[in-house]
């Protein structure tokens, strides 16, 4: 099975920075894309940023210019560097990966367990 292991969440002050990491492990043939979603209480889960295997990136308008997504293909790991954090960034952040387990299989979406990010004074 495919497992996404997240780390790096925590409590930071407004204006601070935090770096999230997510490593994919298990039976993996290839990864089409990896990224981050977040969900605040009472709100729907939303895309934060993602990166494809060829290096293309995309991010939500609310975090553009503050968050940077990057990846390491060899380590099957995606990172989210969060700068200039705001209280409204407080949410559970979930790692997401679009994975092909075998050469003949179609891509399937996997999710991490989530890591809490709290931005507060």
PDB file of C-alpha atoms in Angstrom:
ATOM      1  CA  UNK A   1       0.000   0.000   0.000  1.00  0.00           C
ATOM      2  CA  UNK A   2       0.998   3.648  -0.397  1.00  0.00           C
ATOM      3  CA  UNK A   3       1.536   5.738   2.701  1.00  0.00           C
ATOM      4  CA  UNK A   4       2.092   9.490   2.947  1.00  0.00           C
ATOM      5  CA  UNK A   5       4.047  10.525   6.033  1.00  0.00           C
ATOM      6  CA  UNK A   6       3.728  14.184   7.011  1.00  0.00           C
ATOM      7  CA  UNK A   7       5.790  16.247   9.424  1.00  0.00           C
ATOM      8  CA  UNK A   8       6.516  19.849  10.362  1.00  0.00           C
ATOM      9  CA  UNK A   9       3.243  21.155  11.727  1.00  0.00           C
ATOM     10  CA  UNK A  10       3.078  23.223  14.873  1.00  0.00           C
ATOM     11  CA  UNK A  11       2.327  26.549  16.520  1.00  0.00           C
ATOM     12  CA  UNK A  12       3.842  29.737  15.117  1.00  0.00           C
ATOM     13  CA  UNK A  13       3.315  33.462  15.602  1.00  0.00           C
ATOM     14  CA  UNK A  14       1.836  35.654  12.855  1.00  0.00           C
ATOM     15  CA  UNK A  15       4.549  36.574  10.382  1.00  0.00           C
ATOM     16  CA  UNK A  16       6.502  33.457  11.201  1.00  0.00           C
ATOM     17  CA  UNK A  17       7.539  30.559   9.009  1.00  0.00           C
ATOM     18  CA  UNK A  18       7.024  26.830   8.964  1.00  0.00           C
ATOM     19  CA  UNK A  19       8.140  24.022   6.669  1.00  0.00           C
ATOM     20  CA  UNK A  20       6.013  20.951   6.049  1.00  0.00           C
ATOM     21  CA  UNK A  21       7.335  17.705   4.602  1.00  0.00           C
ATOM     22  CA  UNK A  22       5.549  14.712   3.127  1.00  0.00           C
ATOM     23  CA  UNK A  23       7.258  11.513   2.038  1.00  0.00           C
ATOM     24  CA  UNK A  24       5.544   8.832  -0.020  1.00  0.00           C
ATOM     25  CA  UNK A  25       6.372   5.227   0.760  1.00  0.00           C
ATOM     26  CA  UNK A  26       5.212   1.794  -0.328  1.00  0.00           C
ATOM     27  CA  UNK A  27       4.573   0.169  -3.682  1.00  0.00           C
ATOM     28  CA  UNK A  28       5.030   3.012  -6.158  1.00  0.00           C
ATOM     29  CA  UNK A  29       5.759   2.891  -9.862  1.00  0.00           C
ATOM     30  CA  UNK A  30       5.516   6.621 -10.463  1.00  0.00           C
ATOM     31  CA  UNK A  31       4.061   9.762  -8.937  1.00  0.00           C
ATOM     32  CA  UNK A  32       2.253  12.161 -11.228  1.00  0.00           C
ATOM     33  CA  UNK A  33       1.914  14.926  -8.675  1.00  0.00           C
ATOM     34  CA  UNK A  34       2.114  15.721  -4.977  1.00  0.00           C
ATOM     35  CA  UNK A  35       0.639  18.624  -3.118  1.00  0.00           C
ATOM     36  CA  UNK A  36      -0.979  20.128  -0.085  1.00  0.00           C
ATOM     37  CA  UNK A  37      -4.565  20.801   0.885  1.00  0.00           C
ATOM     38  CA  UNK A  38      -5.867  22.383   4.053  1.00  0.00           C
ATOM     39  CA  UNK A  39      -9.097  22.377   5.992  1.00  0.00           C
ATOM     40  CA  UNK A  40     -10.099  24.886   8.638  1.00  0.00           C
ATOM     41  CA  UNK A  41     -12.968  24.247  11.071  1.00  0.00           C
ATOM     42  CA  UNK A  42     -16.311  24.703   9.357  1.00  0.00           C
ATOM     43  CA  UNK A  43     -14.758  25.009   5.918  1.00  0.00           C
ATOM     44  CA  UNK A  44     -14.221  22.713   2.965  1.00  0.00           C
ATOM     45  CA  UNK A  45     -10.857  21.252   2.172  1.00  0.00           C
ATOM     46  CA  UNK A  46      -9.047  23.451  -0.329  1.00  0.00           C
ATOM     47  CA  UNK A  47      -5.985  23.163  -2.510  1.00  0.00           C
ATOM     48  CA  UNK A  48      -2.964  25.048  -1.196  1.00  0.00           C
ATOM     49  CA  UNK A  49      -0.271  24.116  -3.699  1.00  0.00           C
ATOM     50  CA  UNK A  50       0.924  21.193  -5.771  1.00  0.00           C
ATOM     51  CA  UNK A  51       3.838  20.141  -7.926  1.00  0.00           C
ATOM     52  CA  UNK A  52       3.964  17.682 -10.818  1.00  0.00           C
ATOM     53  CA  UNK A  53       6.735  15.214 -11.564  1.00  0.00           C
ATOM     54  CA  UNK A  54       8.069  17.480 -14.303  1.00  0.00           C
ATOM     55  CA  UNK A  55       8.437  20.351 -11.845  1.00  0.00           C
ATOM     56  CA  UNK A  56       5.408  22.443 -12.699  1.00  0.00           C
ATOM     57  CA  UNK A  57       3.842  24.146  -9.688  1.00  0.00           C
ATOM     58  CA  UNK A  58       0.560  25.785  -8.861  1.00  0.00           C
ATOM     59  CA  UNK A  59      -0.742  27.483  -5.741  1.00  0.00           C
ATOM     60  CA  UNK A  60      -3.901  29.079  -4.440  1.00  0.00           C
ATOM     61  CA  UNK A  61      -4.227  32.835  -4.768  1.00  0.00           C
ATOM     62  CA  UNK A  62      -4.491  33.227  -1.002  1.00  0.00           C
ATOM     63  CA  UNK A  63      -0.986  31.839  -0.474  1.00  0.00           C
ATOM     64  CA  UNK A  64       0.738  32.923  -3.674  1.00  0.00           C
ATOM     65  CA  UNK A  65       3.892  34.851  -2.876  1.00  0.00           C
ATOM     66  CA  UNK A  66       4.009  33.493   0.683  1.00  0.00           C
ATOM     67  CA  UNK A  67       4.088  29.711   0.282  1.00  0.00           C
ATOM     68  CA  UNK A  68       6.454  27.730  -1.911  1.00  0.00           C
ATOM     69  CA  UNK A  69       5.989  24.097  -2.887  1.00  0.00           C
ATOM     70  CA  UNK A  70       8.973  22.010  -3.940  1.00  0.00           C
ATOM     71  CA  UNK A  71       9.796  18.366  -4.409  1.00  0.00           C
ATOM     72  CA  UNK A  72      12.542  15.783  -4.396  1.00  0.00           C
ATOM     73  CA  UNK A  73      11.807  13.028  -6.913  1.00  0.00           C
ATOM     74  CA  UNK A  74      14.518  10.727  -5.567  1.00  0.00           C
ATOM     75  CA  UNK A  75      13.105  10.916  -2.045  1.00  0.00           C
ATOM     76  CA  UNK A  76       9.470  10.929  -3.235  1.00  0.00           C
ATOM     77  CA  UNK A  77       8.981  13.920  -0.988  1.00  0.00           C
ATOM     78  CA  UNK A  78       7.109  17.181  -1.292  1.00  0.00           C
ATOM     79  CA  UNK A  79       7.735  20.259   0.843  1.00  0.00           C
ATOM     80  CA  UNK A  80       5.697  23.325   1.661  1.00  0.00           C
ATOM     81  CA  UNK A  81       7.649  26.365   2.825  1.00  0.00           C
ATOM     82  CA  UNK A  82       5.228  28.740   4.507  1.00  0.00           C
ATOM     83  CA  UNK A  83       6.298  32.326   5.147  1.00  0.00           C
ATOM     84  CA  UNK A  84       4.508  35.422   6.423  1.00  0.00           C
ATOM     85  CA  UNK A  85       1.963  33.206   8.109  1.00  0.00           C
ATOM     86  CA  UNK A  86      -1.397  34.680   9.028  1.00  0.00           C
ATOM     87  CA  UNK A  87      -4.008  33.524  11.558  1.00  0.00           C
ATOM     88  CA  UNK A  88      -6.272  32.611   8.640  1.00  0.00           C
ATOM     89  CA  UNK A  89      -3.681  30.038   7.572  1.00  0.00           C
ATOM     90  CA  UNK A  90      -4.605  28.011  10.652  1.00  0.00           C
ATOM     91  CA  UNK A  91      -5.864  24.627   9.484  1.00  0.00           C
ATOM     92  CA  UNK A  92      -5.105  20.958   9.236  1.00  0.00           C
ATOM     93  CA  UNK A  93      -2.790  20.509   6.279  1.00  0.00           C
ATOM     94  CA  UNK A  94      -3.085  17.297   4.268  1.00  0.00           C
ATOM     95  CA  UNK A  95      -0.559  15.832   1.897  1.00  0.00           C
ATOM     96  CA  UNK A  96      -1.928  14.487  -1.383  1.00  0.00           C
ATOM     97  CA  UNK A  97      -0.322  12.357  -4.067  1.00  0.00           C
ATOM     98  CA  UNK A  98      -1.442  11.038  -7.435  1.00  0.00           C
ATOM     99  CA  UNK A  99       0.294   7.675  -7.690  1.00  0.00           C
ATOM    100  CA  UNK A 100       0.640   4.843 -10.175  1.00  0.00           C
ATOM    101  CA  UNK A 101       1.480   1.670  -8.258  1.00  0.00           C
ATOM    102  CA  UNK A 102       2.263  -0.344 -11.398  1.00  0.00           C
ATOM    103  CA  UNK A 103       3.116   0.452 -14.999  1.00  0.00           C
ATOM    104  CA  UNK A 104      -0.240  -0.899 -16.144  1.00  0.00           C
ATOM    105  CA  UNK A 105      -2.358   0.819 -13.506  1.00  0.00           C
ATOM    106  CA  UNK A 106      -4.106   4.146 -13.647  1.00  0.00           C
ATOM    107  CA  UNK A 107      -3.178   6.915 -11.199  1.00  0.00           C
ATOM    108  CA  UNK A 108      -4.892   6.819  -7.819  1.00  0.00           C
ATOM    109  CA  UNK A 109      -5.180   9.582  -5.252  1.00  0.00           C
ATOM    110  CA  UNK A 110      -3.762   9.075  -1.744  1.00  0.00           C
ATOM    111  CA  UNK A 111      -3.979  11.252   1.357  1.00  0.00           C
ATOM    112  CA  UNK A 112      -1.866  11.775   4.439  1.00  0.00           C
ATOM    113  CA  UNK A 113      -3.291  11.852   7.950  1.00  0.00           C
ATOM    114  CA  UNK A 114      -2.955  15.624   8.238  1.00  0.00           C
ATOM    115  CA  UNK A 115      -0.794  17.886  10.374  1.00  0.00           C
ATOM    116  CA  UNK A 116      -2.061  20.823  12.429  1.00  0.00           C
ATOM    117  CA  UNK A 117      -0.755  24.311  11.693  1.00  0.00           C
ATOM    118  CA  UNK A 118      -1.781  26.999  14.161  1.00  0.00           C
ATOM    119  CA  UNK A 119      -0.884  30.653  13.658  1.00  0.00           C
ATOM    120  CA  UNK A 120      -1.551  32.636  16.817  1.00  0.00           C
ATOM    121  CA  UNK A 121      -0.074  35.254  19.127  1.00  0.00           C
TER     122      UNK A 121
END
